[in-house]
């Protein structure tokens, strides 16, 4: 018999295989596509602001996808079973976030160097962007889980999650873009980003589980 | 001991409402007097700055607003602990009434800062660290108010907003640190610091009295807001009881 956490993880991964997980990457591609229409097809300019565009696209793609993290489970009653599960709710939520990140965050990280080529960002810089996204997207997913838990069951939850979570995600954005800066050497911002990711990995599941417990009808 | 029991007896919502009703006219009077003194000191007595000229008087509005913007969030964070630990209805009423006030004072600090920045920095808005932190604080207040209005049931809204307030209060130092790291142009804090303030007493005293006046204004508005919220909740309960008893009267009719 599998442990409750691996059961949640494999269930969510199986559900994600059913479709819908690629939508985040398509949204990411769209952000990258519409930016040249807004700022003009000037490749040197795009190359200079490329890391920022990639980070903004990944940030929005991560946060907009998060309202589905718990909503489907709320609708089909799975969330009630998770309340009754033998594992602590915090760990169940953490397992759900991990599954969500594996299916939506990792594709963004993989796609980022590819999209970087379209923006004329150099290979060195695009690797830096990918590395910073690898650390930053889990932090964003953990923060976003709090928003998802707070708005679970609300009819108008869609736009509310980004409004609640984007201000809190600003440190991740600042250090993520700083870590992608080609002019900056060393691992300072990347280290801070890793620290933020670890901190939010604790704060996110605990706060989200508290919200789910308190808001249970 | 008598004082303690007098304070704890205010935890009863109806006793609190009665207390607030009696206190409000006095508070309004004191606020008006202190405000008049503060404005006189700020606009007439305090000297114009030798570099900034008369525009320095914006500071007497700007700085107290900024203090209160942060004070309101601190108050909400403490009230949120009250909501989550003691499940106390007054704590949530206090948090709910403080949110729009905090947003208003944050907006006032941003707007006066912008008006001040035009002659000083030559532009209405600069993306400097403190300005940006306050803009983020303003958006956080708006988010809290949006979350509250999205949840219909007051007790659920109370818990959700309390969690978001506490998550935000954990995050505010991180945001502050990262935005400072990102860019800084604003002058550093010059009133509260180790050793003596860098401000001349002729400006410091009017500023402190203006801060007292603004705090009194906040207290008055907060108390009135809390009383209104208590009345609103009582009206809601009455409406719900009336609605609950009405269908049974309707349902009884076809049976006859």
CSV table of C-alpha atoms in Angstrom, one decimal:
chain,number,residue,atom,x,y,z
A,1,UNK,CA,0.0,0.0,0.0
A,2,UNK,CA,1.5,3.4,-1.0
A,3,UNK,CA,2.0,6.1,1.6
A,4,UNK,CA,-0.6,8.9,1.5
A,5,UNK,CA,1.9,11.4,0.2
A,6,UNK,CA,3.1,9.3,-2.7
A,7,UNK,CA,-0.6,8.4,-3.4
A,8,UNK,CA,-1.4,12.1,-3.7
A,9,UNK,CA,1.7,12.8,-5.8
A,10,UNK,CA,1.0,9.9,-8.3
A,11,UNK,CA,-2.7,10.8,-8.5
A,12,UNK,CA,-2.0,14.4,-9.3
A,13,UNK,CA,0.7,13.5,-11.8
A,14,UNK,CA,-1.7,11.0,-13.5
A,15,UNK,CA,-4.5,13.7,-13.6
A,16,UNK,CA,-2.1,16.2,-15.1
A,17,UNK,CA,-1.2,13.6,-17.9
A,18,UNK,CA,-4.8,13.8,-18.9
A,19,UNK,CA,-4.2,17.3,-20.3
A,20,UNK,CA,-4.2,20.9,-19.3
A,21,UNK,CA,-0.6,21.0,-18.0
A,22,UNK,CA,0.8,22.4,-21.2
A,23,UNK,CA,-1.4,25.5,-21.1
A,24,UNK,CA,1.0,27.3,-18.8
A,25,UNK,CA,3.8,27.0,-21.4
A,26,UNK,CA,1.4,28.2,-24.1
A,27,UNK,CA,0.6,31.3,-22.0
A,28,UNK,CA,4.3,31.8,-21.4
A,29,UNK,CA,4.9,31.7,-25.1
A,30,UNK,CA,2.1,34.2,-25.6
A,31,UNK,CA,3.7,36.7,-23.2
A,32,UNK,CA,7.0,36.3,-25.1
A,33,UNK,CA,5.2,36.7,-28.4
A,34,UNK,CA,3.2,39.8,-27.5
A,35,UNK,CA,6.1,41.8,-26.0
A,36,UNK,CA,7.8,42.5,-29.3
A,37,UNK,CA,4.4,43.9,-30.6
A,38,UNK,CA,4.4,46.2,-27.6
A,39,UNK,CA,8.0,47.4,-27.6
A,40,UNK,CA,8.9,47.0,-31.3
A,41,UNK,CA,10.9,44.3,-33.1
A,42,UNK,CA,14.2,45.8,-32.0
A,43,UNK,CA,16.5,42.8,-31.3
A,44,UNK,CA,19.2,44.6,-29.2
A,45,UNK,CA,16.5,46.1,-27.0
A,46,UNK,CA,14.7,42.7,-26.7
A,47,UNK,CA,18.0,41.1,-25.9
A,48,UNK,CA,18.6,43.6,-23.1
A,49,UNK,CA,15.2,43.2,-21.5
A,50,UNK,CA,14.8,39.5,-22.4
A,51,UNK,CA,15.5,38.1,-18.9
A,52,UNK,CA,12.9,40.5,-17.5
A,53,UNK,CA,10.3,39.4,-20.1
A,54,UNK,CA,11.0,35.7,-19.4
A,55,UNK,CA,10.7,36.2,-15.7
A,56,UNK,CA,7.4,38.2,-16.0
A,57,UNK,CA,6.0,35.5,-18.3
A,58,UNK,CA,6.9,32.7,-16.0
A,59,UNK,CA,5.6,34.7,-13.0
A,60,UNK,CA,2.2,35.3,-14.6
A,61,UNK,CA,2.0,31.8,-16.0
A,62,UNK,CA,2.7,30.3,-12.5
A,63,UNK,CA,0.2,32.5,-10.7
A,64,UNK,CA,-2.6,32.3,-13.2
A,65,UNK,CA,-2.5,28.5,-13.2
A,66,UNK,CA,-2.7,28.2,-9.5
A,67,UNK,CA,-6.5,28.6,-9.1
A,68,UNK,CA,-6.8,25.0,-10.3
A,69,UNK,CA,-4.4,23.7,-7.6
A,70,UNK,CA,-7.2,23.0,-5.1
A,71,UNK,CA,-10.4,24.0,-6.9
A,72,UNK,CA,-10.9,20.7,-8.7
A,73,UNK,CA,-10.4,18.8,-5.5
A,74,UNK,CA,-12.9,21.0,-3.8
A,75,UNK,CA,-15.5,20.4,-6.5
A,76,UNK,CA,-15.2,16.6,-6.6
A,77,UNK,CA,-14.9,16.2,-2.8
A,78,UNK,CA,-11.3,15.0,-2.9
A,79,UNK,CA,-10.4,17.8,-0.5
A,80,UNK,CA,-12.6,16.4,2.2
A,81,UNK,CA,-10.8,13.0,1.9
A,82,UNK,CA,-7.5,14.8,2.3
A,83,UNK,CA,-8.8,16.3,5.6
A,84,UNK,CA,-9.4,12.8,6.8
A,85,UNK,CA,-6.2,11.3,5.4
A,86,UNK,CA,-3.7,9.8,7.9
A,87,UNK,CA,-1.0,12.2,6.8
A,88,UNK,CA,-0.8,15.8,8.1
A,89,UNK,CA,-2.7,18.3,5.9
A,90,UNK,CA,0.5,20.4,5.6
A,91,UNK,CA,2.4,17.5,4.0
A,92,UNK,CA,-0.5,16.7,1.7
A,93,UNK,CA,-0.6,20.3,0.5
A,94,UNK,CA,3.1,20.2,0.0
A,95,UNK,CA,2.8,17.0,-2.1
A,96,UNK,CA,0.1,18.7,-4.2
A,97,UNK,CA,2.3,21.8,-4.7
A,98,UNK,CA,5.2,19.5,-5.7
A,99,UNK,CA,3.0,17.7,-8.2
A,100,UNK,CA,1.8,21.0,-9.5
A,101,UNK,CA,5.3,22.4,-9.9
A,102,UNK,CA,6.5,19.2,-11.6
A,103,UNK,CA,3.7,19.5,-14.2
A,104,UNK,CA,3.6,23.3,-14.7
A,105,UNK,CA,6.8,24.8,-13.3
A,106,UNK,CA,9.4,22.5,-14.8
A,107,UNK,CA,8.0,22.9,-18.4
A,108,UNK,CA,8.4,26.7,-17.9
A,109,UNK,CA,12.1,26.2,-16.8
A,110,UNK,CA,12.7,23.9,-19.8
A,111,UNK,CA,11.0,26.3,-22.2
A,112,UNK,CA,12.8,29.4,-21.0
A,113,UNK,CA,16.1,28.9,-22.8
A,114,UNK,CA,14.1,28.1,-26.0
A,115,UNK,CA,12.2,31.3,-25.8
A,116,UNK,CA,15.4,33.2,-24.8
A,117,UNK,CA,16.7,32.4,-28.3
A,118,UNK,CA,13.7,34.2,-29.8
A,119,UNK,CA,14.5,37.2,-27.8
A,120,UNK,CA,18.2,37.2,-28.8
A,121,UNK,CA,19.3,36.5,-25.2
A,122,UNK,CA,22.8,35.0,-25.2
A,123,UNK,CA,23.4,31.4,-24.3
A,124,UNK,CA,25.2,32.3,-21.0
A,125,UNK,CA,22.3,34.5,-19.9
A,126,UNK,CA,19.6,32.1,-20.9
A,127,UNK,CA,21.2,29.4,-18.7
A,128,UNK,CA,21.2,31.9,-15.9
A,129,UNK,CA,17.5,32.6,-16.5
A,130,UNK,CA,16.8,28.9,-16.4
A,131,UNK,CA,18.8,28.4,-13.2
A,132,UNK,CA,17.0,31.3,-11.5
A,133,UNK,CA,13.6,30.0,-12.7
A,134,UNK,CA,14.5,26.6,-11.4
A,135,UNK,CA,14.8,28.1,-7.9
A,136,UNK,CA,12.1,30.8,-8.3
A,137,UNK,CA,9.1,28.8,-9.6
A,138,UNK,CA,8.9,26.5,-6.6
A,139,UNK,CA,8.9,29.6,-4.4
A,140,UNK,CA,6.1,31.1,-6.5
A,141,UNK,CA,4.1,27.9,-6.4
A,142,UNK,CA,4.4,27.7,-2.6
A,143,UNK,CA,3.3,31.3,-2.2
A,144,UNK,CA,0.5,30.9,-4.7
A,145,UNK,CA,-0.8,27.9,-2.8
A,146,UNK,CA,-1.8,30.2,0.0
A,147,UNK,CA,-3.9,32.3,-2.4
A,148,UNK,CA,-5.4,29.1,-3.9
A,149,UNK,CA,-6.4,27.8,-0.4
A,150,UNK,CA,-7.8,31.2,0.7
A,151,UNK,CA,-10.1,31.4,-2.4
A,152,UNK,CA,-11.1,27.8,-2.7
A,153,UNK,CA,-14.8,27.5,-3.2
A,154,UNK,CA,-15.3,31.1,-4.2
A,155,UNK,CA,-17.2,31.8,-7.3
A,156,UNK,CA,-15.1,34.9,-8.2
A,157,UNK,CA,-11.7,33.4,-7.2
A,158,UNK,CA,-10.0,33.6,-10.6
A,159,UNK,CA,-8.5,37.1,-10.7
A,160,UNK,CA,-8.3,37.3,-6.9
A,161,UNK,CA,-5.4,34.9,-6.5
A,162,UNK,CA,-2.9,37.0,-8.6
A,163,UNK,CA,-4.1,40.2,-6.9
A,164,UNK,CA,-3.5,38.7,-3.4
A,165,UNK,CA,-0.2,36.9,-4.3
A,166,UNK,CA,1.6,39.2,-6.8
A,167,UNK,CA,2.6,41.8,-4.1
A,168,UNK,CA,4.0,39.0,-2.0
A,169,UNK,CA,5.9,37.6,-5.0
A,170,UNK,CA,7.9,40.8,-5.6
A,171,UNK,CA,11.0,39.7,-3.7
A,172,UNK,CA,11.2,36.5,-5.8
A,173,UNK,CA,10.9,38.6,-8.9
A,174,UNK,CA,13.6,41.1,-7.8
A,175,UNK,CA,16.2,38.4,-6.9
A,176,UNK,CA,15.2,36.2,-9.9
A,177,UNK,CA,15.9,39.0,-12.4
A,178,UNK,CA,19.0,40.0,-10.5
A,179,UNK,CA,20.3,36.4,-10.7
A,180,UNK,CA,19.7,36.4,-14.5
A,181,UNK,CA,21.7,39.6,-15.0
A,182,UNK,CA,24.5,38.9,-17.3
A,183,UNK,CA,26.6,41.7,-15.9
A,184,UNK,CA,26.5,40.3,-12.4
A,185,UNK,CA,29.0,37.6,-11.4
A,186,UNK,CA,28.9,35.3,-8.4
A,187,UNK,CA,26.0,33.5,-6.7
A,188,UNK,CA,24.7,36.3,-4.4
A,189,UNK,CA,21.2,36.8,-5.8
A,190,UNK,CA,20.9,33.1,-6.6
A,191,UNK,CA,21.7,32.4,-2.9
A,192,UNK,CA,19.0,34.8,-1.7
A,193,UNK,CA,16.6,33.2,-4.2
A,194,UNK,CA,17.3,29.8,-2.8
A,195,UNK,CA,16.8,31.1,0.7
A,196,UNK,CA,13.4,32.6,-0.3
A,197,UNK,CA,12.4,29.3,-1.9
A,198,UNK,CA,13.2,27.4,1.3
A,199,UNK,CA,11.4,29.9,3.4
A,200,UNK,CA,8.3,29.9,1.3
A,201,UNK,CA,8.4,26.1,1.1
A,202,UNK,CA,7.8,26.2,4.9
A,203,UNK,CA,5.4,29.1,5.0
A,204,UNK,CA,3.3,28.2,2.0
A,205,UNK,CA,2.1,24.7,2.9
A,206,UNK,CA,1.6,25.6,6.6
A,207,UNK,CA,-0.5,28.7,5.8
A,208,UNK,CA,-2.4,27.0,3.0
A,209,UNK,CA,-3.2,24.0,5.3
A,210,UNK,CA,-4.3,26.4,8.0
A,211,UNK,CA,-6.6,28.2,5.6
A,212,UNK,CA,-8.1,25.0,4.3
A,213,UNK,CA,-8.7,23.8,7.9
A,214,UNK,CA,-10.3,27.1,9.1
A,215,UNK,CA,-12.4,27.6,6.0
A,216,UNK,CA,-13.8,24.1,5.9
A,217,UNK,CA,-17.6,24.3,6.1
B,1,UNK,CA,-7.8,44.6,39.0
B,2,UNK,CA,-10.9,46.8,38.6
B,3,UNK,CA,-9.3,48.4,35.6
B,4,UNK,CA,-8.6,44.9,34.1
B,5,UNK,CA,-12.1,43.8,34.5
B,6,UNK,CA,-13.3,47.1,33.0
B,7,UNK,CA,-11.2,46.5,30.0
B,8,UNK,CA,-12.2,42.9,29.5
B,9,UNK,CA,-15.9,43.7,29.9
B,10,UNK,CA,-15.5,45.7,26.7
B,11,UNK,CA,-15.0,42.4,24.8
B,12,UNK,CA,-18.8,42.1,24.9
B,13,UNK,CA,-19.9,43.6,21.6
B,14,UNK,CA,-22.9,45.5,22.8
B,15,UNK,CA,-21.0,46.9,25.8
B,16,UNK,CA,-18.3,47.9,23.4
B,17,UNK,CA,-20.8,49.6,21.1
B,18,UNK,CA,-22.2,51.6,24.0
B,19,UNK,CA,-18.7,52.6,25.2
B,20,UNK,CA,-17.8,53.7,21.7
B,21,UNK,CA,-20.9,55.7,21.4
B,22,UNK,CA,-20.2,57.6,24.6
B,23,UNK,CA,-16.5,58.1,23.7
B,24,UNK,CA,-16.9,59.3,20.1
B,25,UNK,CA,-18.0,62.9,20.7
B,26,UNK,CA,-15.1,63.5,23.2
B,27,UNK,CA,-12.6,61.9,20.8
B,28,UNK,CA,-13.9,64.1,17.9
B,29,UNK,CA,-13.5,67.2,20.1
B,30,UNK,CA,-10.0,66.4,21.2
B,31,UNK,CA,-9.0,65.5,17.7
B,32,UNK,CA,-10.3,68.8,16.3
B,33,UNK,CA,-8.3,70.8,19.0
B,34,UNK,CA,-5.1,68.9,18.6
B,35,UNK,CA,-5.4,69.2,14.8
B,36,UNK,CA,-5.9,72.9,15.0
B,37,UNK,CA,-2.8,73.3,17.2
B,38,UNK,CA,-0.8,71.0,14.9
B,39,UNK,CA,-1.8,72.9,11.7
B,40,UNK,CA,-1.0,76.2,13.4
B,41,UNK,CA,2.4,75.0,14.4
B,42,UNK,CA,3.1,73.4,11.0
B,43,UNK,CA,1.9,76.2,8.8
B,44,UNK,CA,2.8,79.3,10.8
B,45,UNK,CA,5.3,78.6,13.6
B,46,UNK,CA,7.6,76.1,11.9
B,47,UNK,CA,10.3,77.8,9.8
B,48,UNK,CA,10.6,77.2,6.1
B,49,UNK,CA,13.5,75.0,5.1
B,50,UNK,CA,16.6,76.9,3.8
B,51,UNK,CA,16.8,74.6,0.8
B,52,UNK,CA,13.3,73.3,0.2
B,53,UNK,CA,11.4,76.5,1.1
B,54,UNK,CA,7.7,76.3,1.9
B,55,UNK,CA,7.2,72.9,0.4
B,56,UNK,CA,8.8,71.3,3.4
B,57,UNK,CA,5.4,71.8,5.1
B,58,UNK,CA,4.0,68.9,3.1
B,59,UNK,CA,6.1,66.8,5.5
B,60,UNK,CA,3.6,67.5,8.4
B,61,UNK,CA,1.0,65.6,6.4
B,62,UNK,CA,3.2,63.1,4.6
B,63,UNK,CA,5.2,61.7,7.5
B,64,UNK,CA,2.3,61.1,10.0
B,65,UNK,CA,0.3,59.5,7.2
B,66,UNK,CA,3.1,57.1,6.4
B,67,UNK,CA,3.5,56.2,10.1
B,68,UNK,CA,-0.3,55.5,10.4
B,69,UNK,CA,-0.2,53.5,7.2
B,70,UNK,CA,2.3,51.1,8.9
B,71,UNK,CA,0.5,51.4,12.3
B,72,UNK,CA,-2.8,50.3,10.7
B,73,UNK,CA,-1.2,47.1,9.3
B,74,UNK,CA,0.4,46.3,12.7
B,75,UNK,CA,-3.0,46.8,14.3
B,76,UNK,CA,-4.5,44.4,11.7
B,77,UNK,CA,-1.8,41.8,12.3
B,78,UNK,CA,-2.5,41.9,16.1
B,79,UNK,CA,-6.2,41.8,15.5
B,80,UNK,CA,-5.7,38.8,13.2
B,81,UNK,CA,-3.9,36.9,16.0
B,82,UNK,CA,-7.0,37.7,18.1
B,83,UNK,CA,-9.2,36.2,15.4
B,84,UNK,CA,-7.2,33.0,14.9
B,85,UNK,CA,-6.3,32.3,18.6
B,86,UNK,CA,-9.3,33.6,20.6
B,87,UNK,CA,-11.9,33.6,17.8
B,88,UNK,CA,-13.0,36.9,19.1
B,89,UNK,CA,-15.7,38.8,17.1
B,90,UNK,CA,-14.4,42.3,18.2
B,91,UNK,CA,-10.9,41.4,16.9
B,92,UNK,CA,-12.3,40.8,13.4
B,93,UNK,CA,-14.5,44.0,13.5
B,94,UNK,CA,-11.3,45.9,14.4
B,95,UNK,CA,-9.3,44.3,11.5
B,96,UNK,CA,-12.1,45.0,9.1
B,97,UNK,CA,-12.5,48.6,10.1
B,98,UNK,CA,-8.7,49.2,10.0
B,99,UNK,CA,-8.2,48.0,6.4
B,100,UNK,CA,-9.9,50.9,4.5
B,101,UNK,CA,-8.3,53.4,6.9
B,102,UNK,CA,-4.9,51.9,6.3
B,103,UNK,CA,-5.4,52.0,2.6
B,104,UNK,CA,-6.6,55.7,2.8
B,105,UNK,CA,-3.5,56.8,4.9
B,106,UNK,CA,-1.2,54.8,2.5
B,107,UNK,CA,-2.8,56.6,-0.4
B,108,UNK,CA,-2.4,60.0,1.4
B,109,UNK,CA,1.3,59.3,2.0
B,110,UNK,CA,1.8,58.3,-1.6
B,111,UNK,CA,-0.2,61.3,-2.9
B,112,UNK,CA,1.6,63.9,-0.7
B,113,UNK,CA,4.9,62.3,-1.4
B,114,UNK,CA,4.2,62.6,-5.1
B,115,UNK,CA,3.2,66.3,-4.7
B,116,UNK,CA,6.4,66.8,-2.7
B,117,UNK,CA,8.5,65.0,-5.2
B,118,UNK,CA,7.6,67.2,-8.1
B,119,UNK,CA,9.4,70.3,-6.9
B,120,UNK,CA,12.2,68.4,-5.1
B,121,UNK,CA,13.1,65.6,-7.5
B,122,UNK,CA,11.6,67.2,-10.6
B,123,UNK,CA,9.1,64.3,-11.3
B,124,UNK,CA,5.8,63.1,-9.9
B,125,UNK,CA,7.0,59.6,-9.4
B,126,UNK,CA,10.3,57.9,-9.0
B,127,UNK,CA,10.8,54.2,-8.5
B,128,UNK,CA,12.7,54.6,-5.3
B,129,UNK,CA,12.7,52.0,-2.6
B,130,UNK,CA,10.4,53.6,0.0
B,131,UNK,CA,7.8,54.9,-2.6
B,132,UNK,CA,7.7,51.4,-4.1
B,133,UNK,CA,7.4,49.7,-0.8
B,134,UNK,CA,4.4,51.9,0.1
B,135,UNK,CA,2.8,51.2,-3.3
B,136,UNK,CA,3.1,47.5,-2.5
B,137,UNK,CA,1.6,48.1,0.9
B,138,UNK,CA,-1.3,50.0,-0.7
B,139,UNK,CA,-1.9,47.1,-3.1
B,140,UNK,CA,-1.8,44.6,-0.2
B,141,UNK,CA,-4.6,46.7,1.6
B,142,UNK,CA,-6.6,46.6,-1.6
B,143,UNK,CA,-6.1,42.8,-1.9
B,144,UNK,CA,-7.3,42.3,1.7
B,145,UNK,CA,-10.4,44.4,1.0
B,146,UNK,CA,-11.1,42.5,-2.2
B,147,UNK,CA,-10.7,39.1,-0.4
B,148,UNK,CA,-13.2,40.2,2.3
B,149,UNK,CA,-15.8,41.4,-0.2
B,150,UNK,CA,-15.5,38.2,-2.2
B,151,UNK,CA,-16.5,36.0,0.8
B,152,UNK,CA,-20.1,36.4,1.8
B,153,UNK,CA,-20.1,34.9,5.2
B,154,UNK,CA,-18.5,37.1,7.8
B,155,UNK,CA,-16.9,34.4,10.0
B,156,UNK,CA,-15.3,32.8,6.9
B,157,UNK,CA,-14.1,36.2,5.6
B,158,UNK,CA,-12.7,36.9,9.1
B,159,UNK,CA,-10.5,33.8,9.1
B,160,UNK,CA,-9.4,34.1,5.5
B,161,UNK,CA,-8.4,37.8,6.0
B,162,UNK,CA,-6.6,37.0,9.2
B,163,UNK,CA,-4.4,34.3,7.5
B,164,UNK,CA,-3.7,36.7,4.6
B,165,UNK,CA,-2.8,39.5,7.0
B,166,UNK,CA,-0.4,37.3,8.9
B,167,UNK,CA,1.2,35.9,5.7
B,168,UNK,CA,1.6,39.5,4.6
B,169,UNK,CA,3.1,40.6,7.9
B,170,UNK,CA,5.7,37.8,7.6
B,171,UNK,CA,6.4,39.0,4.0
B,172,UNK,CA,6.6,42.8,4.6
B,173,UNK,CA,10.1,42.8,6.1
B,174,UNK,CA,11.3,40.6,3.1
B,175,UNK,CA,9.6,42.9,0.6
B,176,UNK,CA,11.1,45.9,2.4
B,177,UNK,CA,14.6,44.4,2.4
B,178,UNK,CA,14.5,43.3,-1.3
B,179,UNK,CA,13.1,46.6,-2.5
B,180,UNK,CA,15.8,48.5,-0.6
B,181,UNK,CA,18.4,46.2,-2.1
B,182,UNK,CA,16.8,46.9,-5.5
B,183,UNK,CA,17.1,50.6,-5.5
B,184,UNK,CA,17.3,53.5,-3.0
B,185,UNK,CA,17.2,57.2,-3.4
B,186,UNK,CA,14.9,58.4,-0.6
B,187,UNK,CA,16.5,59.9,2.4
B,188,UNK,CA,17.0,57.5,5.3
B,189,UNK,CA,14.8,57.6,8.4
B,190,UNK,CA,15.7,60.7,10.3
B,191,UNK,CA,13.4,60.8,13.4
B,192,UNK,CA,13.7,57.4,15.0
B,193,UNK,CA,17.4,56.4,15.1
B,194,UNK,CA,20.1,55.7,17.7
B,195,UNK,CA,21.3,58.9,19.3
B,196,UNK,CA,19.7,62.3,18.7
B,197,UNK,CA,17.3,62.9,15.8
B,198,UNK,CA,18.9,64.8,12.9
B,199,UNK,CA,15.9,67.1,12.8
B,200,UNK,CA,15.9,70.6,14.3
B,201,UNK,CA,13.6,70.9,17.4
B,202,UNK,CA,11.7,73.7,15.6
B,203,UNK,CA,10.5,71.2,13.0
B,204,UNK,CA,10.5,68.1,15.2
B,205,UNK,CA,8.0,69.3,17.7
B,206,UNK,CA,5.3,70.4,15.2
B,207,UNK,CA,5.9,67.0,13.5
B,208,UNK,CA,5.4,65.0,16.7
B,209,UNK,CA,2.2,67.0,17.5
B,210,UNK,CA,0.9,66.4,14.0
B,211,UNK,CA,1.6,62.7,14.5
B,212,UNK,CA,-0.5,62.8,17.7
B,213,UNK,CA,-3.3,64.6,15.8
B,214,UNK,CA,-3.3,62.0,13.0
B,215,UNK,CA,-3.2,59.2,15.5
B,216,UNK,CA,-6.3,60.7,17.3
B,217,UNK,CA,-8.0,61.0,13.9
B,218,UNK,CA,-7.3,57.4,13.1
B,219,UNK,CA,-8.6,56.3,16.5
B,220,UNK,CA,-11.8,58.3,16.1
B,221,UNK,CA,-12.4,57.0,12.6
B,222,UNK,CA,-11.5,53.4,13.6
B,223,UNK,CA,-13.9,53.5,16.6
B,224,UNK,CA,-16.8,54.9,14.5
B,225,UNK,CA,-16.0,52.3,11.8
B,226,UNK,CA,-16.1,49.5,14.4
B,227,UNK,CA,-19.4,50.7,15.8
B,228,UNK,CA,-20.9,50.9,12.3
B,229,UNK,CA,-19.6,47.4,11.6
B,230,UNK,CA,-21.2,46.0,14.8
B,231,UNK,CA,-24.5,47.6,13.8
B,232,UNK,CA,-24.2,46.2,10.3
B,233,UNK,CA,-23.7,42.7,11.7
B,234,UNK,CA,-26.6,43.0,14.0
B,235,UNK,CA,-28.8,44.2,11.1
B,236,UNK,CA,-27.6,41.2,9.1
B,237,UNK,CA,-28.4,38.8,11.9
B,238,UNK,CA,-31.9,40.3,12.2
B,239,UNK,CA,-32.5,40.0,8.5
B,240,UNK,CA,-31.4,36.4,8.5
B,241,UNK,CA,-33.7,35.5,11.4
B,242,UNK,CA,-36.5,37.3,9.7
B,243,UNK,CA,-35.8,35.4,6.5
B,244,UNK,CA,-35.6,32.1,8.3
B,245,UNK,CA,-38.9,32.5,10.0
B,246,UNK,CA,-40.7,33.9,6.8
B,247,UNK,CA,-40.6,30.7,4.6
B,248,UNK,CA,-42.1,28.6,7.4
B,249,UNK,CA,-45.1,30.9,7.5
B,250,UNK,CA,-45.3,30.6,3.7
B,251,UNK,CA,-45.0,26.8,3.8
B,252,UNK,CA,-47.7,26.5,6.4
B,253,UNK,CA,-50.3,28.0,4.1
B,254,UNK,CA,-50.7,25.2,1.5
B,255,UNK,CA,-51.2,22.7,4.3
B,256,UNK,CA,-54.4,24.3,5.3
